[in-house]
């Protein structure tokens, strides 16, 4: 048996969890991999991922570090942080249904607030990173 790359299934599972949460969708206009032009703020973007082996004797495991971006035009970071808090409630230490893989854990790893300096200069950006551990099912 060979290892399965979890990056795609992990992204799909995170997307499914976030878009199924009514409280999050009351705070944000949507969750995107690709943001359509004219999308209303605030919104969440599933961004970059890093995948590393986390094997054990007799089993294939992976750690996928997934970056989420929360974008807002609110004056200050309050709105983005409220959206980020809800994202954290949905993902941190919560089970994920990952197609073809066993979910081991999801942990919030870091967050950072940023202000876009480019005109118009009113864009706020919150970066969240989550570490998602998976294993290939045995038997």
mmCIF file of C-alpha atoms in Angstrom:
data_model
loop_
_atom_site.group_PDB
_atom_site.id
_atom_site.type_symbol
_atom_site.label_atom_id
_atom_site.label_comp_id
_atom_site.label_asym_id
_atom_site.label_seq_id
_atom_site.Cartn_x
_atom_site.Cartn_y
_atom_site.Cartn_z
ATOM 1 C CA UNK A 1 0.000 0.000 0.000
ATOM 2 C CA UNK A 2 1.327 3.461 -0.835
ATOM 3 C CA UNK A 3 0.634 6.800 0.777
ATOM 4 C CA UNK A 4 -2.224 9.004 -0.374
ATOM 5 C CA UNK A 5 -1.608 12.749 -0.740
ATOM 6 C CA UNK A 6 -4.132 14.418 1.576
ATOM 7 C CA UNK A 7 -3.781 18.040 0.430
ATOM 8 C CA UNK A 8 -6.863 17.998 -1.833
ATOM 9 C CA UNK A 9 -9.110 15.943 0.482
ATOM 10 C CA UNK A 10 -8.082 18.094 3.469
ATOM 11 C CA UNK A 11 -8.954 21.295 1.589
ATOM 12 C CA UNK A 12 -12.316 19.803 0.579
ATOM 13 C CA UNK A 13 -13.055 18.783 4.185
ATOM 14 C CA UNK A 14 -12.189 22.240 5.537
ATOM 15 C CA UNK A 15 -14.337 23.864 2.852
ATOM 16 C CA UNK A 16 -17.254 21.558 3.704
ATOM 17 C CA UNK A 17 -16.953 22.266 7.440
ATOM 18 C CA UNK A 18 -16.767 26.036 6.976
ATOM 19 C CA UNK A 19 -19.577 26.311 4.425
ATOM 20 C CA UNK A 20 -21.851 24.134 6.591
ATOM 21 C CA UNK A 21 -21.571 26.534 9.532
ATOM 22 C CA UNK A 22 -24.507 28.960 9.557
ATOM 23 C CA UNK A 23 -22.911 31.217 12.175
ATOM 24 C CA UNK A 24 -19.834 31.688 10.001
ATOM 25 C CA UNK A 25 -21.929 32.405 6.915
ATOM 26 C CA UNK A 26 -23.860 35.028 8.914
ATOM 27 C CA UNK A 27 -20.523 36.813 9.531
ATOM 28 C CA UNK A 28 -18.864 36.357 6.122
ATOM 29 C CA UNK A 29 -20.175 36.514 2.568
ATOM 30 C CA UNK A 30 -18.584 33.172 1.717
ATOM 31 C CA UNK A 31 -15.679 30.749 1.735
ATOM 32 C CA UNK A 32 -13.610 30.552 -1.442
ATOM 33 C CA UNK A 33 -10.695 28.855 -3.124
ATOM 34 C CA UNK A 34 -11.021 31.343 -5.977
ATOM 35 C CA UNK A 35 -12.683 34.674 -5.177
ATOM 36 C CA UNK A 36 -15.048 35.933 -7.878
ATOM 37 C CA UNK A 37 -14.675 39.589 -8.830
ATOM 38 C CA UNK A 38 -17.041 41.838 -6.901
ATOM 39 C CA UNK A 39 -17.318 39.509 -3.875
ATOM 40 C CA UNK A 40 -18.619 41.368 -0.823
ATOM 41 C CA UNK A 41 -16.386 41.722 2.231
ATOM 42 C CA UNK A 42 -15.739 40.058 4.626
ATOM 43 C CA UNK A 43 -14.917 36.641 3.211
ATOM 44 C CA UNK A 44 -12.662 33.646 3.853
ATOM 45 C CA UNK A 45 -10.160 32.229 1.359
ATOM 46 C CA UNK A 46 -8.651 28.763 1.620
ATOM 47 C CA UNK A 47 -5.069 29.464 0.713
ATOM 48 C CA UNK A 48 -1.706 27.790 0.634
ATOM 49 C CA UNK A 49 -0.899 24.379 2.069
ATOM 50 C CA UNK A 50 2.280 22.629 3.131
ATOM 51 C CA UNK A 51 2.303 18.858 3.416
ATOM 52 C CA UNK A 52 4.918 16.818 5.305
ATOM 53 C CA UNK A 53 5.234 13.108 6.106
ATOM 54 C CA UNK A 54 4.192 11.955 9.571
ATOM 55 C CA UNK A 55 4.631 8.214 9.140
ATOM 56 C CA UNK A 56 4.765 5.584 11.850
ATOM 57 C CA UNK A 57 5.810 1.966 11.799
ATOM 58 C CA UNK A 58 3.270 0.217 9.600
ATOM 59 C CA UNK A 59 1.330 3.326 8.655
ATOM 60 C CA UNK A 60 1.352 6.382 6.430
ATOM 61 C CA UNK A 61 0.557 9.722 8.006
ATOM 62 C CA UNK A 62 0.722 13.320 6.876
ATOM 63 C CA UNK A 63 0.608 16.743 8.422
ATOM 64 C CA UNK A 64 -1.028 19.377 6.252
ATOM 65 C CA UNK A 65 -0.555 22.973 7.327
ATOM 66 C CA UNK A 66 -3.368 24.962 5.733
ATOM 67 C CA UNK A 67 -3.428 28.755 5.589
ATOM 68 C CA UNK A 68 -6.763 30.566 5.653
ATOM 69 C CA UNK A 69 -7.147 34.242 4.787
ATOM 70 C CA UNK A 70 -9.932 36.424 6.151
ATOM 71 C CA UNK A 71 -10.425 39.670 4.227
ATOM 72 C CA UNK A 72 -12.371 42.692 5.473
ATOM 73 C CA UNK A 73 -12.883 46.382 4.697
ATOM 74 C CA UNK A 74 -13.960 47.211 8.232
ATOM 75 C CA UNK A 75 -12.100 50.149 9.831
ATOM 76 C CA UNK A 76 -9.883 48.164 12.151
ATOM 77 C CA UNK A 77 -9.459 44.446 12.686
ATOM 78 C CA UNK A 78 -12.571 43.738 14.784
ATOM 79 C CA UNK A 79 -14.704 42.319 11.961
ATOM 80 C CA UNK A 80 -11.947 40.065 10.612
ATOM 81 C CA UNK A 81 -11.146 38.847 14.110
ATOM 82 C CA UNK A 82 -14.811 37.995 14.714
ATOM 83 C CA UNK A 83 -14.853 35.935 11.502
ATOM 84 C CA UNK A 84 -11.538 34.347 12.513
ATOM 85 C CA UNK A 85 -12.900 33.435 15.943
ATOM 86 C CA UNK A 86 -15.789 31.599 14.296
ATOM 87 C CA UNK A 87 -13.442 29.821 11.872
ATOM 88 C CA UNK A 88 -11.388 28.726 14.882
ATOM 89 C CA UNK A 89 -14.509 27.427 16.661
ATOM 90 C CA UNK A 90 -15.372 25.330 13.592
ATOM 91 C CA UNK A 91 -11.880 23.875 13.040
ATOM 92 C CA UNK A 92 -9.676 23.897 16.146
ATOM 93 C CA UNK A 93 -9.759 20.513 17.946
ATOM 94 C CA UNK A 94 -12.829 19.518 15.897
ATOM 95 C CA UNK A 95 -13.269 16.361 13.811
ATOM 96 C CA UNK A 96 -13.129 16.590 10.028
ATOM 97 C CA UNK A 97 -14.615 14.135 7.546
ATOM 98 C CA UNK A 98 -11.722 13.675 5.089
ATOM 99 C CA UNK A 99 -12.461 11.525 2.062
ATOM 100 C CA UNK A 100 -10.256 8.430 1.974
ATOM 101 C CA UNK A 101 -8.267 9.296 5.123
ATOM 102 C CA UNK A 102 -8.580 9.059 8.881
ATOM 103 C CA UNK A 103 -8.565 12.438 10.607
ATOM 104 C CA UNK A 104 -6.233 12.456 13.617
ATOM 105 C CA UNK A 105 -6.381 16.085 14.754
ATOM 106 C CA UNK A 106 -6.744 19.715 13.745
ATOM 107 C CA UNK A 107 -4.912 22.397 15.697
ATOM 108 C CA UNK A 108 -4.841 26.166 15.353
ATOM 109 C CA UNK A 109 -1.206 27.078 14.818
ATOM 110 C CA UNK A 110 -1.043 30.869 14.445
ATOM 111 C CA UNK A 111 -2.807 34.051 13.463
ATOM 112 C CA UNK A 112 -1.606 37.417 12.175
ATOM 113 C CA UNK A 113 -3.403 40.667 11.402
ATOM 114 C CA UNK A 114 -2.252 42.732 8.434
ATOM 115 C CA UNK A 115 -3.300 45.994 6.795
ATOM 116 C CA UNK A 116 -2.983 46.230 3.016
ATOM 117 C CA UNK A 117 -0.901 49.347 2.327
ATOM 118 C CA UNK A 118 -1.879 49.539 -1.345
ATOM 119 C CA UNK A 119 -4.632 51.938 -2.396
ATOM 120 C CA UNK A 120 -7.367 52.133 -1.391
ATOM 121 C CA UNK A 121 -5.654 51.133 1.887
ATOM 122 C CA UNK A 122 -8.823 50.043 3.624
ATOM 123 C CA UNK A 123 -8.338 46.291 3.361
ATOM 124 C CA UNK A 124 -7.714 44.284 6.522
ATOM 125 C CA UNK A 125 -6.304 40.780 6.343
ATOM 126 C CA UNK A 126 -6.242 38.107 9.032
ATOM 127 C CA UNK A 127 -4.069 35.052 8.387
ATOM 128 C CA UNK A 128 -4.848 31.797 10.220
ATOM 129 C CA UNK A 129 -2.846 28.611 9.991
ATOM 130 C CA UNK A 130 -4.086 25.141 10.988
ATOM 131 C CA UNK A 131 -2.133 21.875 11.290
ATOM 132 C CA UNK A 132 -4.249 18.905 10.205
ATOM 133 C CA UNK A 133 -2.923 15.392 10.876
ATOM 134 C CA UNK A 134 -4.224 12.466 8.850
ATOM 135 C CA UNK A 135 -3.464 8.791 8.447
ATOM 136 C CA UNK A 136 -4.173 6.369 5.684
ATOM 137 C CA UNK A 137 -6.820 3.914 6.897
ATOM 138 C CA UNK A 138 -5.527 0.513 7.928
ATOM 139 C CA UNK A 139 -7.190 -2.659 6.771
#
